[in-house]
XYZ file of N, CA and C in Angstrom:
474
model
N -33.394 5.231 25.310
C -32.974 4.322 26.409
C -31.438 4.010 26.301
N -31.186 3.483 25.031
C -29.787 2.967 24.694
C -28.808 4.322 24.839
N -29.105 5.402 24.468
C -28.373 6.528 24.499
C -28.127 7.011 25.974
N -29.058 6.809 26.855
C -28.893 7.112 28.369
C -27.785 6.208 28.795
N -27.952 4.805 28.561
C -27.103 3.906 28.952
C -25.583 4.176 28.508
N -25.552 4.478 27.283
C -24.248 4.719 26.554
C -23.577 5.810 27.274
N -24.253 6.936 27.580
C -23.531 7.989 28.493
C -23.305 7.641 29.790
N -24.082 6.949 30.434
C -23.755 6.461 31.744
C -22.458 5.595 31.873
N -22.446 4.664 30.935
C -21.196 3.921 30.817
C -20.205 4.609 30.433
N -20.208 5.524 29.438
C -18.982 6.389 29.129
C -18.470 7.083 30.470
N -19.496 7.748 31.062
C -19.018 8.564 32.547
C -18.326 7.585 33.261
N -18.822 6.313 33.412
C -18.160 5.260 34.403
C -16.655 4.907 33.910
N -16.532 4.669 32.490
C -15.432 4.234 32.151
C -14.416 5.196 32.190
N -14.677 6.438 31.899
C -13.820 7.571 31.808
C -13.379 7.875 33.233
N -14.355 7.736 34.373
C -13.946 7.921 35.764
C -13.070 6.850 36.232
N -13.240 5.454 35.759
C -12.379 4.559 36.027
C -10.904 4.665 35.632
N -10.804 5.247 34.409
C -9.591 5.415 33.855
C -8.779 6.580 34.675
N -9.482 7.468 34.875
C -8.767 8.671 35.795
C -8.312 8.132 37.132
N -9.227 7.459 37.641
C -8.881 6.939 39.008
C -8.144 5.607 39.111
N -7.707 5.172 37.819
C -7.021 3.795 37.766
C -7.733 2.626 38.468
N -9.065 2.358 38.210
C -9.688 1.432 38.713
C -10.034 0.353 37.659
N -9.130 -0.554 37.506
C -9.001 -1.413 36.398
C -10.356 -2.254 36.288
N -10.668 -2.946 37.396
C -12.048 -3.883 37.432
C -13.441 -2.887 36.977
N -13.259 -1.864 37.516
C -14.658 -0.893 37.173
C -14.451 -0.479 35.747
N -13.198 -0.225 35.246
C -13.028 0.299 33.823
C -13.377 -0.735 32.878
N -13.177 -2.081 33.117
C -13.375 -3.126 32.447
C -14.919 -3.443 32.404
N -15.479 -3.352 33.476
C -16.944 -3.760 33.749
C -17.735 -2.627 32.877
N -17.315 -1.251 32.920
C -18.028 -0.210 32.289
C -17.743 -0.183 30.766
N -16.479 -0.696 30.420
C -16.171 -0.723 28.937
C -16.866 -1.767 28.415
N -17.069 -2.992 29.020
C -17.983 -4.047 28.452
C -19.315 -3.670 28.253
N -19.862 -2.883 29.047
C -21.288 -2.375 28.961
C -21.433 -1.285 27.849
N -20.302 -0.531 27.927
C -20.248 0.494 26.892
C -20.217 -0.049 25.413
N -19.431 -0.921 25.140
C -19.336 -1.625 24.005
C -20.470 -2.282 23.606
N -21.244 -2.837 24.583
C -22.439 -3.525 24.337
C -23.703 -2.825 23.848
N -23.692 -1.501 24.185
C -24.765 -0.522 23.643
C -24.106 0.383 22.604
N -22.945 0.294 22.333
C -22.402 1.342 21.388
C -22.820 1.229 19.942
N -22.941 0.048 19.451
C -23.371 -0.165 18.202
C -25.013 0.202 17.967
N -25.714 0.300 19.164
C -27.145 0.625 19.052
C -27.445 2.187 19.020
N -26.386 2.784 19.286
C -26.670 4.399 19.491
C -26.021 4.998 18.082
N -26.939 6.002 17.562
C -26.643 6.731 16.514
C -25.638 7.912 17.200
N -24.494 7.980 17.050
C -23.625 9.001 17.814
C -23.632 10.317 17.334
N -23.966 11.129 18.166
C -23.694 12.716 17.765
C -22.211 12.862 17.702
N -21.815 13.976 16.974
C -20.413 14.152 16.944
C -19.746 14.396 18.265
N -20.235 14.964 19.224
C -19.722 15.106 20.434
C -19.313 13.816 21.097
N -19.782 12.830 20.718
C -19.561 11.482 21.499
C -18.179 10.766 20.892
N -17.353 11.655 20.171
C -15.905 11.120 19.886
C -15.178 11.028 21.093
N -15.646 11.602 22.165
C -14.922 11.526 23.376
C -15.171 9.891 23.891
N -16.240 9.381 23.589
C -16.538 7.946 24.036
C -15.538 7.090 23.341
N -15.045 7.323 22.080
C -14.198 6.485 21.245
C -12.851 6.656 21.840
N -12.526 8.014 22.145
C -11.170 8.355 22.815
C -10.923 7.719 24.030
N -11.845 7.786 24.996
C -11.722 7.197 26.322
C -11.919 5.658 26.305
N -12.736 5.199 25.515
C -13.051 3.726 25.414
C -11.846 3.117 24.776
N -10.994 3.935 23.814
C -9.872 3.289 23.206
C -8.739 3.237 24.298
N -8.607 4.266 25.125
C -7.573 4.290 26.127
C -7.805 3.181 27.015
N -9.028 3.028 27.475
C -9.419 1.962 28.517
C -9.113 0.746 27.914
N -9.555 0.439 26.662
C -9.352 -0.853 25.992
C -7.767 -1.283 25.910
N -7.008 -0.477 25.552
C -5.464 -0.830 25.513
C -4.965 -0.951 27.076
N -5.510 -0.320 27.945
C -5.182 -0.487 29.415
C -5.490 -1.907 29.859
N -6.782 -2.222 29.507
C -7.134 -3.504 29.989
C -6.474 -4.713 29.159
N -6.151 -4.495 27.871
C -5.252 -5.265 27.083
C -3.943 -5.610 27.850
N -3.375 -4.548 28.318
C -1.946 -4.860 28.918
C -2.088 -5.532 30.358
N -3.241 -5.540 30.921
C -3.265 -6.153 32.073
C -4.207 -7.587 32.070
N -4.329 -7.974 30.839
C -5.011 -9.353 30.607
C -4.391 -10.347 30.168
N -4.923 -11.589 30.250
C -4.137 -12.831 29.639
C -4.331 -12.808 28.223
N -3.657 -13.645 27.460
C -3.642 -13.438 26.111
C -5.021 -13.789 25.440
N -5.850 -14.276 26.064
C -7.290 -14.630 25.468
C -7.957 -13.506 25.337
N -8.008 -12.775 26.499
C -8.833 -11.537 26.579
C -8.049 -10.279 25.999
N -6.806 -10.514 25.986
C -6.021 -9.339 25.337
C -6.143 -9.023 23.976
N -6.518 -9.965 23.170
C -6.852 -9.779 21.706
C -7.933 -8.979 21.412
N -9.153 -9.414 22.287
C -10.383 -8.769 22.114
C -10.254 -7.199 22.525
N -9.496 -6.900 23.649
C -9.369 -5.627 23.955
C -8.514 -4.687 23.040
N -7.509 -5.410 22.522
C -6.672 -4.645 21.351
C -7.481 -4.402 20.258
N -8.136 -5.412 19.794
C -9.133 -5.078 18.580
C -10.042 -3.808 19.057
N -10.519 -3.752 20.112
C -11.413 -2.698 20.494
C -10.689 -1.388 20.412
N -9.536 -1.414 21.112
C -8.653 -0.199 21.185
C -8.320 0.271 19.709
N -7.798 -0.645 18.830
C -7.549 -0.276 17.469
C -8.603 0.290 16.635
N -9.826 -0.313 16.921
C -11.086 0.277 16.313
C -11.348 1.646 16.717
N -11.326 2.028 17.960
C -11.360 3.354 18.419
C -10.353 4.209 17.885
N -9.040 3.733 17.823
C -8.053 4.601 17.264
C -8.125 4.863 15.820
N -8.604 3.975 15.075
C -8.949 4.206 13.731
C -10.069 5.170 13.274
N -10.994 5.051 14.303
C -12.108 6.305 14.086
C -11.510 7.579 14.498
N -10.539 7.641 15.453
C -9.955 8.861 15.779
C -9.019 9.491 14.623
N -8.506 8.490 13.960
C -7.563 8.792 12.813
C -8.348 9.368 11.640
N -9.585 8.776 11.404
C -10.507 9.204 10.371
C -10.904 10.667 10.765
N -11.317 10.914 11.852
C -11.744 12.147 12.346
C -10.594 13.418 12.222
N -9.348 12.849 12.618
C -8.177 13.639 12.501
C -7.864 14.125 11.013
N -8.036 13.004 10.065
C -7.786 13.188 8.725
C -8.909 14.110 7.966
N -10.126 13.700 8.263
C -11.251 14.210 7.465
C -11.928 15.370 8.096
N -11.897 15.317 9.531
C -12.717 16.442 10.212
C -11.816 17.687 10.735
N -10.848 17.274 11.453
C -9.845 18.433 12.086
C -8.770 17.915 12.659
N -7.671 18.214 12.023
C -6.400 17.762 12.546
C -6.341 18.506 14.069
N -6.679 19.658 14.057
C -6.474 20.510 15.359
C -7.234 19.976 16.535
N -8.365 19.319 16.236
C -9.149 18.963 17.341
C -8.739 17.462 17.828
N -8.190 16.623 16.748
C -8.101 15.212 17.001
C -6.651 14.699 17.072
N -5.734 15.528 16.518
C -4.447 14.839 16.302
C -3.667 14.393 17.812
N -3.823 15.179 18.905
C -3.269 14.819 20.032
C -4.159 13.657 20.605
N -5.395 13.400 20.426
C -6.204 12.230 20.819
C -5.628 10.855 19.967
N -5.324 11.138 18.743
C -4.842 10.076 17.817
C -3.453 9.757 18.354
N -2.555 10.607 18.732
C -1.052 10.349 19.122
C -1.271 9.588 20.515
N -2.096 9.899 21.414
C -2.196 9.337 22.656
C -2.736 7.835 22.469
N -3.760 7.745 21.491
C -4.189 6.299 21.466
C -3.032 5.423 20.749
N -2.317 5.937 19.903
C -1.218 5.334 19.213
C -0.226 4.916 20.215
N 0.052 5.913 21.010
C 1.175 5.595 22.085
C 0.713 4.412 22.933
N -0.602 4.361 23.360
C -1.068 3.301 24.238
C -1.141 2.036 23.280
N -1.468 2.047 22.018
C -1.344 0.895 21.340
C 0.104 0.406 21.208
N 1.193 1.099 20.954
C 2.510 0.824 20.854
C 3.106 0.330 22.275
N 2.590 0.777 23.310
C 2.768 0.212 24.642
C 2.294 -1.175 24.895
N 1.104 -1.516 24.396
C 0.573 -2.780 24.286
C 1.540 -3.691 23.567
N 1.979 -3.140 22.485
C 2.821 -4.036 21.479
C 4.180 -4.086 22.052
N 4.722 -3.381 23.124
C 5.938 -3.309 23.629
C 7.009 -2.591 22.760
N 6.567 -1.834 21.851
C 7.188 -0.922 21.085
C 7.511 0.334 21.900
N 8.325 0.257 22.871
C 8.582 1.288 23.891
C 9.045 2.701 23.342
N 9.953 2.511 22.429
C 10.761 3.856 21.671
C 9.617 4.543 20.981
N 8.716 3.794 20.317
C 7.796 4.451 19.444
C 6.600 4.994 20.449
N 6.287 4.246 21.470
C 5.301 4.799 22.552
C 5.968 6.094 23.087
N 7.130 6.131 23.533
C 7.698 7.323 24.052
C 7.626 8.622 23.024
N 8.099 8.245 21.909
C 7.850 9.405 20.821
C 6.447 9.968 20.673
N 5.424 9.029 20.819
C 3.851 9.303 20.504
C 3.443 9.897 21.835
N 3.726 9.426 23.056
C 3.305 10.218 24.113
C 3.793 11.584 24.273
N 5.079 11.871 23.896
C 5.593 13.395 23.912
C 4.854 13.986 22.788
N 4.600 13.386 21.626
C 3.839 14.007 20.420
C 2.332 14.404 21.019
N 1.752 13.688 21.834
C 0.392 13.817 22.321
C 0.403 14.956 23.311
N 1.529 14.837 24.069
C 1.652 16.052 25.068
C 1.918 17.496 24.435
N 2.789 17.451 23.466
C 2.960 18.713 22.726
C 1.713 19.106 21.730
N 1.168 18.280 21.167
C 0.038 18.490 20.313
C -1.183 19.102 21.220
N -1.376 18.597 22.477
C -2.413 18.975 23.405
C -1.999 20.394 23.875
N -0.861 20.736 24.074
C -0.231 21.977 24.751
C -0.440 23.059 23.508
N 0.125 22.802 22.334
C -0.129 23.739 21.271
C -1.481 24.010 20.716
N -2.456 23.215 21.045
C -3.685 23.346 20.639
C -4.605 23.593 21.888
N -3.890 23.901 22.997
C -4.575 24.241 24.082
C -5.628 23.611 24.691
N -5.487 22.050 24.754
C -6.320 21.132 25.353
C -5.628 20.828 26.626
N -5.779 21.648 27.679
C -5.010 21.593 28.952
C -5.380 20.179 29.641
N -6.643 19.877 29.663
C -7.140 18.583 30.378
C -6.518 17.331 29.669
N -6.276 17.553 28.241
C -5.752 16.339 27.608
C -4.312 16.283 27.609
N -3.666 17.354 27.960
C -2.262 17.609 27.984
C -1.970 16.825 29.428
N -2.819 17.148 30.274
C -2.564 16.455 31.706
C -2.896 15.112 31.591
N -3.940 14.559 30.927
C -4.068 13.253 30.683
C -2.831 12.352 30.059
N -2.395 13.116 28.866
C -1.234 12.534 28.309
C -0.025 12.442 29.224
N 0.183 13.529 29.806
C 1.391 13.486 30.887
C 1.000 12.168 31.874
N 0.023 12.206 32.442
C -0.352 11.023 33.432
C -0.090 9.637 32.932
N -0.632 9.463 31.528
C -0.617 8.160 30.946
C 0.832 7.870 30.610
N 1.723 8.947 30.221
C 3.188 8.712 29.988
C 3.675 8.366 31.287
N 3.368 8.987 32.398
C 3.973 8.745 33.580
C 3.705 7.183 34.089
N 2.653 6.506 33.646
C 2.282 5.392 34.052
C 3.091 4.465 33.232
N 3.217 4.852 32.037
C 4.060 4.014 30.922
C 5.540 3.818 31.527
N 6.200 5.039 31.926
C 7.473 4.922 32.462
C 7.597 4.125 33.833
N 6.748 4.182 34.581
C 6.688 3.469 35.903
C 6.521 1.892 35.510
N 5.483 1.549 34.609
C 5.197 0.236 34.306
C 6.287 -0.361 33.552
N 7.068 0.380 32.955
C 8.401 -0.226 32.202
C 9.722 -0.020 32.901
N 9.353 0.309 34.316
C 10.640 0.209 35.113
C 11.547 1.437 35.029
N 10.934 2.527 34.712
C 11.805 3.872 34.584
C 11.098 4.926 35.338
N 11.213 4.703 36.817
C 10.574 5.471 37.551
C 11.223 7.008 37.594
N 12.501 7.129 37.477
C 13.101 8.332 37.282
C 12.702 9.217 36.187
N 12.480 8.595 35.209
C 11.766 9.339 33.963
C 10.429 9.795 34.153
N 9.697 8.793 34.923
C 8.333 9.063 35.243
C 7.951 10.334 35.982
N 8.881 10.766 36.735
C 8.631 12.044 37.453
C 8.486 13.306 36.755
N 9.042 13.172 35.549
C 9.015 14.502 34.623
C 7.465 14.649 34.073
N 6.698 13.491 34.273
C 5.277 13.384 33.623
C 4.494 13.722 34.726
């Protein structure tokens, strides 16, 4: 039963991320994290860590300081798991995802120059490794980054 809920909440949080529905993303992420530790994850569920990390950093940026710490911690935990996968399993498969999570983390920390570099690295790594959907996601999140930091002219390139 927990696996079914886990999968359902993952689908909801990834959909909310794609359609930029913050309240739905936060609700689904809360539920996802509540069952995450109950489920023995098959290797394919690294996508759950990837998307829940992206959602966590996004929620952190939109939250007050009390909630922000919780969401950053969750995002960092997901990023750290992706880093282990990149180092130990397959750089080819996980490098672009790690770069994107790192970019979102730096965006949360207001390290904008580092975030810019990491968004571009995520886009390039996705392109080189032929992850077209993740290249699109990295471009979209980079575009949001530039819009939210007041650089509309730069955002149109993403």
